[in-house]
């Protein structure tokens, strides 16, 4: 079996994709797999999947075409096996607004959202891109002026109430929750890009020290989200715990796999190593 690890891309998360991809490739090679990397850029978004030889496309792509279903559609047309969620699940979960609407329809609590700045009922609010991840372009706005400025900087903004609370994330592997992790940013009140990826930018508390009932509820909600959207492989759902209530923020269909990423930490709660996650991913999506 030959495995091509696809990384890079054209989204704002390219840097993280490259780091994740290199970590996955190193793991595959250390475990004896016949693997190599393919770096995507503006010119080879489709050709890279046609011109390279591989039995399994290991997708380590974050944001943009790598996570919105378009590359998955190309692979489906080519009849190639690939890791992660399929076209529909990828496309829907990449749209934070649609994701929240569906979550609400199945009884999952989310922060109140607004379509326009004029509709905002109270401040502060969070304004972020509708279809990007890694906390890129995340704005905490305390008044109308700041909100209007943030909206102008984003192509597809989503506006929602800023809920003060504890940041939690739950990893799911093949439909089963790995555990709950609490993110404690060191530098700021927001878990932004630097807090997420800079060395020492945040503290990961796992398992999260929260009430047992809420811990179990977060696990159950993440599994429900994974199932409802028909996600495959690994997903990661983010929540805010405020005054004893869990608020669902978003779900990632292709979570980061860098040394400071959350899934590798969560995996240890089930006794899994980084290599275990990589191997299990291969075994899940490549069956003779």
mmCIF file of C-alpha atoms in Angstrom:
data_model
loop_
_atom_site.group_PDB
_atom_site.id
_atom_site.type_symbol
_atom_site.label_atom_id
_atom_site.label_comp_id
_atom_site.label_asym_id
_atom_site.label_seq_id
_atom_site.Cartn_x
_atom_site.Cartn_y
_atom_site.Cartn_z
ATOM 1 C CA UNK A 1 0.000 0.000 0.000
ATOM 2 C CA UNK A 2 1.304 3.412 -0.997
ATOM 3 C CA UNK A 3 0.120 6.402 1.011
ATOM 4 C CA UNK A 4 0.290 10.005 -0.191
ATOM 5 C CA UNK A 5 0.056 12.568 2.594
ATOM 6 C CA UNK A 6 -1.574 15.673 1.144
ATOM 7 C CA UNK A 7 -0.778 18.897 2.977
ATOM 8 C CA UNK A 8 -0.514 22.635 2.430
ATOM 9 C CA UNK A 9 -3.251 24.116 0.289
ATOM 10 C CA UNK A 10 -4.244 27.716 -0.224
ATOM 11 C CA UNK A 11 -6.198 28.574 2.921
ATOM 12 C CA UNK A 12 -5.061 30.753 5.815
ATOM 13 C CA UNK A 13 -4.278 27.507 7.654
ATOM 14 C CA UNK A 14 -1.616 26.321 5.209
ATOM 15 C CA UNK A 15 1.191 26.672 7.743
ATOM 16 C CA UNK A 16 -0.582 24.453 10.250
ATOM 17 C CA UNK A 17 -1.455 21.930 7.555
ATOM 18 C CA UNK A 18 2.230 21.632 6.631
ATOM 19 C CA UNK A 19 3.216 21.068 10.263
ATOM 20 C CA UNK A 20 0.436 18.522 10.741
ATOM 21 C CA UNK A 21 1.344 16.780 7.498
ATOM 22 C CA UNK A 22 5.010 16.470 8.372
ATOM 23 C CA UNK A 23 4.123 14.984 11.766
ATOM 24 C CA UNK A 24 1.763 12.442 10.178
ATOM 25 C CA UNK A 25 4.315 11.543 7.489
ATOM 26 C CA UNK A 26 7.047 11.022 10.072
ATOM 27 C CA UNK A 27 4.740 8.724 12.016
ATOM 28 C CA UNK A 28 3.816 6.707 8.928
ATOM 29 C CA UNK A 29 7.449 6.246 7.936
ATOM 30 C CA UNK A 30 8.467 5.289 11.472
ATOM 31 C CA UNK A 31 5.750 2.630 11.430
ATOM 32 C CA UNK A 32 7.045 1.168 8.175
ATOM 33 C CA UNK A 33 4.425 2.472 5.762
ATOM 34 C CA UNK A 34 5.307 3.295 2.167
ATOM 35 C CA UNK A 35 4.420 6.985 2.386
ATOM 36 C CA UNK A 36 5.422 10.284 0.848
ATOM 37 C CA UNK A 37 4.197 13.865 0.930
ATOM 38 C CA UNK A 38 2.429 15.979 -1.660
ATOM 39 C CA UNK A 39 2.302 19.721 -1.019
ATOM 40 C CA UNK A 40 -0.713 21.472 -2.519
ATOM 41 C CA UNK A 41 -0.560 25.040 -3.827
ATOM 42 C CA UNK A 42 -2.508 27.355 -6.135
ATOM 43 C CA UNK A 43 -1.510 25.401 -9.255
ATOM 44 C CA UNK A 44 -2.052 21.750 -8.353
ATOM 45 C CA UNK A 45 -5.347 21.667 -6.452
ATOM 46 C CA UNK A 46 -6.679 19.007 -8.831
ATOM 47 C CA UNK A 47 -3.661 17.774 -10.794
ATOM 48 C CA UNK A 48 -1.844 16.594 -7.659
ATOM 49 C CA UNK A 49 -4.520 13.980 -7.083
ATOM 50 C CA UNK A 50 -4.438 12.796 -10.706
ATOM 51 C CA UNK A 51 -0.701 12.731 -11.389
ATOM 52 C CA UNK A 52 0.538 11.036 -8.212
ATOM 53 C CA UNK A 53 0.351 7.313 -7.507
ATOM 54 C CA UNK A 54 -1.207 6.205 -4.230
ATOM 55 C CA UNK A 55 -3.615 3.684 -2.771
ATOM 56 C CA UNK A 56 -4.736 5.975 0.046
ATOM 57 C CA UNK A 57 -4.849 9.762 0.207
ATOM 58 C CA UNK A 58 -4.101 10.759 3.797
ATOM 59 C CA UNK A 59 -5.634 14.238 3.954
ATOM 60 C CA UNK A 60 -4.015 16.633 6.415
ATOM 61 C CA UNK A 61 -5.635 19.772 5.049
ATOM 62 C CA UNK A 62 -7.210 22.522 7.120
ATOM 63 C CA UNK A 63 -9.659 25.120 5.850
ATOM 64 C CA UNK A 64 -10.464 26.138 2.283
ATOM 65 C CA UNK A 65 -10.798 23.503 -0.418
ATOM 66 C CA UNK A 66 -9.121 20.910 1.773
ATOM 67 C CA UNK A 67 -11.904 20.880 4.305
ATOM 68 C CA UNK A 68 -14.980 22.150 2.464
ATOM 69 C CA UNK A 69 -15.679 19.020 0.419
ATOM 70 C CA UNK A 70 -14.210 20.081 -2.929
ATOM 71 C CA UNK A 71 -11.074 17.949 -2.739
ATOM 72 C CA UNK A 72 -13.131 15.080 -1.343
ATOM 73 C CA UNK A 73 -15.361 15.401 -4.424
ATOM 74 C CA UNK A 74 -12.329 15.151 -6.725
ATOM 75 C CA UNK A 75 -11.201 11.986 -4.947
ATOM 76 C CA UNK A 76 -14.690 10.492 -5.195
ATOM 77 C CA UNK A 77 -14.717 11.119 -8.943
ATOM 78 C CA UNK A 78 -11.297 9.490 -9.251
ATOM 79 C CA UNK A 79 -12.455 6.527 -7.189
ATOM 80 C CA UNK A 80 -9.640 7.010 -4.679
ATOM 81 C CA UNK A 81 -9.748 6.100 -1.005
ATOM 82 C CA UNK A 82 -9.097 8.966 1.384
ATOM 83 C CA UNK A 83 -9.120 9.686 5.102
ATOM 84 C CA UNK A 84 -11.670 11.807 6.921
ATOM 85 C CA UNK A 85 -15.235 12.871 6.293
ATOM 86 C CA UNK A 86 -16.895 12.782 2.897
ATOM 87 C CA UNK A 87 -18.117 15.582 0.641
ATOM 88 C CA UNK A 88 -21.393 16.486 2.334
ATOM 89 C CA UNK A 89 -20.151 16.321 5.929
ATOM 90 C CA UNK A 90 -17.079 18.375 5.033
ATOM 91 C CA UNK A 91 -19.074 21.012 3.165
ATOM 92 C CA UNK A 92 -21.710 21.490 5.845
ATOM 93 C CA UNK A 93 -19.408 21.560 8.868
ATOM 94 C CA UNK A 94 -17.112 24.048 7.159
ATOM 95 C CA UNK A 95 -20.028 26.478 7.141
ATOM 96 C CA UNK A 96 -20.282 27.509 10.786
ATOM 97 C CA UNK A 97 -23.698 29.062 10.321
ATOM 98 C CA UNK A 98 -25.303 25.981 8.768
ATOM 99 C CA UNK A 99 -23.611 23.796 11.365
ATOM 100 C CA UNK A 100 -25.113 25.814 14.203
ATOM 101 C CA UNK A 101 -28.576 25.753 12.627
ATOM 102 C CA UNK A 102 -28.509 21.975 12.337
ATOM 103 C CA UNK A 103 -27.146 21.621 15.864
ATOM 104 C CA UNK A 104 -29.978 23.776 17.184
ATOM 105 C CA UNK A 105 -32.507 21.646 15.298
ATOM 106 C CA UNK A 106 -31.398 18.564 17.236
ATOM 107 C CA UNK A 107 -31.552 20.305 20.598
ATOM 108 C CA UNK A 108 -27.953 21.429 21.049
ATOM 109 C CA UNK A 109 -27.467 24.842 22.686
ATOM 110 C CA UNK A 110 -25.422 27.434 20.772
ATOM 111 C CA UNK A 111 -24.615 31.125 21.296
ATOM 112 C CA UNK A 112 -27.186 33.542 19.870
ATOM 113 C CA UNK A 113 -26.214 34.650 16.363
ATOM 114 C CA UNK A 114 -26.932 37.786 14.341
ATOM 115 C CA UNK A 115 -26.960 38.360 10.599
ATOM 116 C CA UNK A 116 -26.143 42.078 10.774
ATOM 117 C CA UNK A 117 -24.386 44.437 13.166
ATOM 118 C CA UNK A 118 -27.630 46.399 13.510
ATOM 119 C CA UNK A 119 -29.300 43.317 15.019
ATOM 120 C CA UNK A 120 -26.808 42.926 17.885
ATOM 121 C CA UNK A 121 -28.669 43.101 21.187
ATOM 122 C CA UNK A 122 -25.722 43.332 23.557
ATOM 123 C CA UNK A 123 -21.938 43.536 23.585
ATOM 124 C CA UNK A 124 -19.378 42.077 23.539
ATOM 125 C CA UNK A 125 -19.774 39.802 20.522
ATOM 126 C CA UNK A 126 -17.475 37.453 18.661
ATOM 127 C CA UNK A 127 -17.097 37.981 14.911
ATOM 128 C CA UNK A 128 -15.284 35.323 12.907
ATOM 129 C CA UNK A 129 -15.121 33.902 9.376
ATOM 130 C CA UNK A 130 -17.967 31.573 8.459
ATOM 131 C CA UNK A 131 -15.665 29.144 6.648
ATOM 132 C CA UNK A 132 -12.209 29.235 8.232
ATOM 133 C CA UNK A 133 -10.719 27.530 11.253
ATOM 134 C CA UNK A 134 -7.734 27.714 13.607
ATOM 135 C CA UNK A 135 -9.240 30.877 15.131
ATOM 136 C CA UNK A 136 -8.012 32.897 12.150
ATOM 137 C CA UNK A 137 -9.739 36.252 11.835
ATOM 138 C CA UNK A 138 -11.334 36.050 15.282
ATOM 139 C CA UNK A 139 -12.511 39.397 16.680
ATOM 140 C CA UNK A 140 -13.831 40.260 20.134
ATOM 141 C CA UNK A 141 -15.898 43.406 19.653
ATOM 142 C CA UNK A 142 -17.030 45.584 22.564
ATOM 143 C CA UNK A 143 -19.109 48.094 20.635
ATOM 144 C CA UNK A 144 -20.784 48.819 17.306
ATOM 145 C CA UNK A 145 -17.747 50.604 15.863
ATOM 146 C CA UNK A 146 -15.484 47.612 16.498
ATOM 147 C CA UNK A 147 -18.119 45.238 15.115
ATOM 148 C CA UNK A 148 -18.508 47.216 11.889
ATOM 149 C CA UNK A 149 -14.733 47.258 11.419
ATOM 150 C CA UNK A 150 -14.475 43.492 11.964
ATOM 151 C CA UNK A 151 -17.283 42.751 9.512
ATOM 152 C CA UNK A 152 -15.527 44.779 6.814
ATOM 153 C CA UNK A 153 -12.352 42.711 7.227
ATOM 154 C CA UNK A 154 -14.100 39.383 6.690
ATOM 155 C CA UNK A 155 -15.667 38.051 3.492
ATOM 156 C CA UNK A 156 -18.273 35.905 5.210
ATOM 157 C CA UNK A 157 -18.596 36.941 8.861
ATOM 158 C CA UNK A 158 -20.612 35.216 11.520
ATOM 159 C CA UNK A 159 -21.655 37.258 14.541
ATOM 160 C CA UNK A 160 -22.550 35.687 17.860
ATOM 161 C CA UNK A 161 -22.796 36.548 21.551
ATOM 162 C CA UNK A 162 -19.530 36.340 23.448
ATOM 163 C CA UNK A 163 -20.106 33.902 26.264
ATOM 164 C CA UNK A 164 -17.692 34.076 29.177
ATOM 165 C CA UNK A 165 -16.765 30.629 30.362
ATOM 166 C CA UNK A 166 -14.364 27.724 30.108
ATOM 167 C CA UNK A 167 -13.165 26.602 26.678
ATOM 168 C CA UNK A 168 -13.660 22.877 26.167
ATOM 169 C CA UNK A 169 -12.989 20.596 23.245
ATOM 170 C CA UNK A 170 -13.945 16.976 22.669
ATOM 171 C CA UNK A 171 -12.229 14.699 20.189
ATOM 172 C CA UNK A 172 -14.139 11.885 18.513
ATOM 173 C CA UNK A 173 -12.508 8.941 16.764
ATOM 174 C CA UNK A 174 -14.647 6.629 14.653
ATOM 175 C CA UNK A 175 -17.779 7.773 16.469
ATOM 176 C CA UNK A 176 -16.473 7.416 20.026
ATOM 177 C CA UNK A 177 -15.437 10.380 22.172
ATOM 178 C CA UNK A 178 -11.816 10.367 23.310
ATOM 179 C CA UNK A 179 -12.312 12.723 26.223
ATOM 180 C CA UNK A 180 -12.756 16.355 27.230
ATOM 181 C CA UNK A 181 -9.922 18.867 27.296
ATOM 182 C CA UNK A 182 -9.976 22.347 28.822
ATOM 183 C CA UNK A 183 -8.019 25.078 27.052
ATOM 184 C CA UNK A 184 -6.532 27.734 29.291
ATOM 185 C CA UNK A 185 -4.992 30.565 27.217
ATOM 186 C CA UNK A 186 -2.007 32.198 28.892
ATOM 187 C CA UNK A 187 -1.844 35.522 27.103
ATOM 188 C CA UNK A 188 -5.414 36.559 26.515
ATOM 189 C CA UNK A 189 -9.070 35.904 27.273
ATOM 190 C CA UNK A 190 -9.512 34.581 23.739
ATOM 191 C CA UNK A 191 -8.260 31.262 22.443
ATOM 192 C CA UNK A 192 -6.897 32.820 19.278
ATOM 193 C CA UNK A 193 -4.447 31.598 16.644
ATOM 194 C CA UNK A 194 -1.352 32.380 18.727
ATOM 195 C CA UNK A 195 -2.778 30.747 21.828
ATOM 196 C CA UNK A 196 -3.617 27.673 19.784
ATOM 197 C CA UNK A 197 -0.300 27.134 18.000
ATOM 198 C CA UNK A 198 2.475 29.136 19.657
ATOM 199 C CA UNK A 199 4.611 27.106 22.021
ATOM 200 C CA UNK A 200 3.337 27.827 25.519
ATOM 201 C CA UNK A 201 0.421 29.851 24.175
ATOM 202 C CA UNK A 202 -2.075 27.895 26.238
ATOM 203 C CA UNK A 203 -2.336 25.158 28.829
ATOM 204 C CA UNK A 204 -4.164 21.947 27.937
ATOM 205 C CA UNK A 205 -5.903 20.424 30.951
ATOM 206 C CA UNK A 206 -6.894 16.859 30.186
ATOM 207 C CA UNK A 207 -9.020 15.369 31.399
ATOM 208 C CA UNK A 208 -10.821 18.657 31.988
ATOM 209 C CA UNK A 209 -11.482 19.320 35.663
ATOM 210 C CA UNK A 210 -15.201 19.931 35.418
ATOM 211 C CA UNK A 211 -18.265 18.368 37.014
ATOM 212 C CA UNK A 212 -18.581 14.706 36.041
ATOM 213 C CA UNK A 213 -22.127 15.188 34.759
ATOM 214 C CA UNK A 214 -20.978 17.983 32.418
ATOM 215 C CA UNK A 215 -17.947 15.964 31.313
ATOM 216 C CA UNK A 216 -20.197 13.110 30.240
ATOM 217 C CA UNK A 217 -22.659 15.517 28.595
ATOM 218 C CA UNK A 218 -19.877 17.101 26.511
ATOM 219 C CA UNK A 219 -18.758 13.634 25.375
ATOM 220 C CA UNK A 220 -22.316 12.685 24.448
ATOM 221 C CA UNK A 221 -22.913 15.923 22.539
ATOM 222 C CA UNK A 222 -19.698 15.534 20.531
ATOM 223 C CA UNK A 223 -20.653 11.982 19.565
ATOM 224 C CA UNK A 224 -24.133 13.189 18.613
ATOM 225 C CA UNK A 225 -22.669 15.915 16.401
ATOM 226 C CA UNK A 226 -20.231 13.476 14.769
ATOM 227 C CA UNK A 227 -23.109 11.108 14.024
ATOM 228 C CA UNK A 228 -25.670 13.721 12.927
ATOM 229 C CA UNK A 229 -23.311 15.152 10.303
ATOM 230 C CA UNK A 230 -22.211 11.653 9.226
ATOM 231 C CA UNK A 231 -18.578 12.479 9.948
ATOM 232 C CA UNK A 232 -15.860 9.884 9.491
ATOM 233 C CA UNK A 233 -12.537 9.267 11.201
ATOM 234 C CA UNK A 234 -11.611 12.089 13.552
ATOM 235 C CA UNK A 235 -13.609 15.179 14.462
ATOM 236 C CA UNK A 236 -13.274 17.759 17.210
ATOM 237 C CA UNK A 237 -16.179 19.701 18.707
ATOM 238 C CA UNK A 238 -15.598 22.948 20.610
ATOM 239 C CA UNK A 239 -17.754 24.162 23.487
ATOM 240 C CA UNK A 240 -18.007 26.940 26.065
ATOM 241 C CA UNK A 241 -19.033 25.949 29.576
ATOM 242 C CA UNK A 242 -20.797 28.888 31.222
ATOM 243 C CA UNK A 243 -22.826 28.810 34.426
ATOM 244 C CA UNK A 244 -23.329 25.082 34.231
ATOM 245 C CA UNK A 245 -24.446 25.089 30.604
ATOM 246 C CA UNK A 246 -22.606 23.837 27.508
ATOM 247 C CA UNK A 247 -22.709 25.945 24.356
ATOM 248 C CA UNK A 248 -21.615 24.329 21.103
ATOM 249 C CA UNK A 249 -19.357 26.549 18.962
ATOM 250 C CA UNK A 250 -18.224 24.493 15.964
ATOM 251 C CA UNK A 251 -16.947 21.125 14.796
ATOM 252 C CA UNK A 252 -13.756 20.452 12.857
ATOM 253 C CA UNK A 253 -13.746 17.675 10.261
ATOM 254 C CA UNK A 254 -9.945 17.750 9.886
ATOM 255 C CA UNK A 255 -8.433 18.647 13.267
ATOM 256 C CA UNK A 256 -4.803 19.706 13.532
ATOM 257 C CA UNK A 257 -2.130 17.083 14.174
ATOM 258 C CA UNK A 258 0.807 19.281 15.197
ATOM 259 C CA UNK A 259 2.777 18.798 18.405
ATOM 260 C CA UNK A 260 0.595 21.417 20.129
ATOM 261 C CA UNK A 261 -2.701 20.204 18.658
ATOM 262 C CA UNK A 262 -5.557 18.934 20.771
ATOM 263 C CA UNK A 263 -6.375 15.531 19.280
ATOM 264 C CA UNK A 264 -3.000 13.972 20.210
ATOM 265 C CA UNK A 265 -3.517 15.111 23.818
ATOM 266 C CA UNK A 266 -7.081 13.800 23.911
ATOM 267 C CA UNK A 267 -5.970 10.471 22.458
ATOM 268 C CA UNK A 268 -3.792 9.806 25.500
ATOM 269 C CA UNK A 269 -6.945 9.691 27.640
ATOM 270 C CA UNK A 270 -7.801 6.442 25.857
ATOM 271 C CA UNK A 271 -4.224 5.177 26.023
ATOM 272 C CA UNK A 272 -3.476 6.028 22.385
ATOM 273 C CA UNK A 273 -0.205 7.467 21.149
ATOM 274 C CA UNK A 274 0.201 9.746 18.143
ATOM 275 C CA UNK A 275 1.322 6.716 16.132
ATOM 276 C CA UNK A 276 -1.786 4.817 17.231
ATOM 277 C CA UNK A 277 -4.084 7.541 15.895
ATOM 278 C CA UNK A 278 -2.249 7.619 12.575
ATOM 279 C CA UNK A 279 -2.293 3.819 12.241
ATOM 280 C CA UNK A 280 -5.954 3.559 13.218
ATOM 281 C CA UNK A 281 -6.803 6.202 10.635
ATOM 282 C CA UNK A 282 -5.075 4.220 7.912
ATOM 283 C CA UNK A 283 -6.765 0.994 8.990
ATOM 284 C CA UNK A 284 -10.182 2.681 9.112
ATOM 285 C CA UNK A 285 -10.048 4.045 5.576
ATOM 286 C CA UNK A 286 -8.002 1.427 3.752
ATOM 287 C CA UNK A 287 -9.527 -2.009 3.703
ATOM 288 C CA UNK A 288 -8.514 -4.661 1.203
#
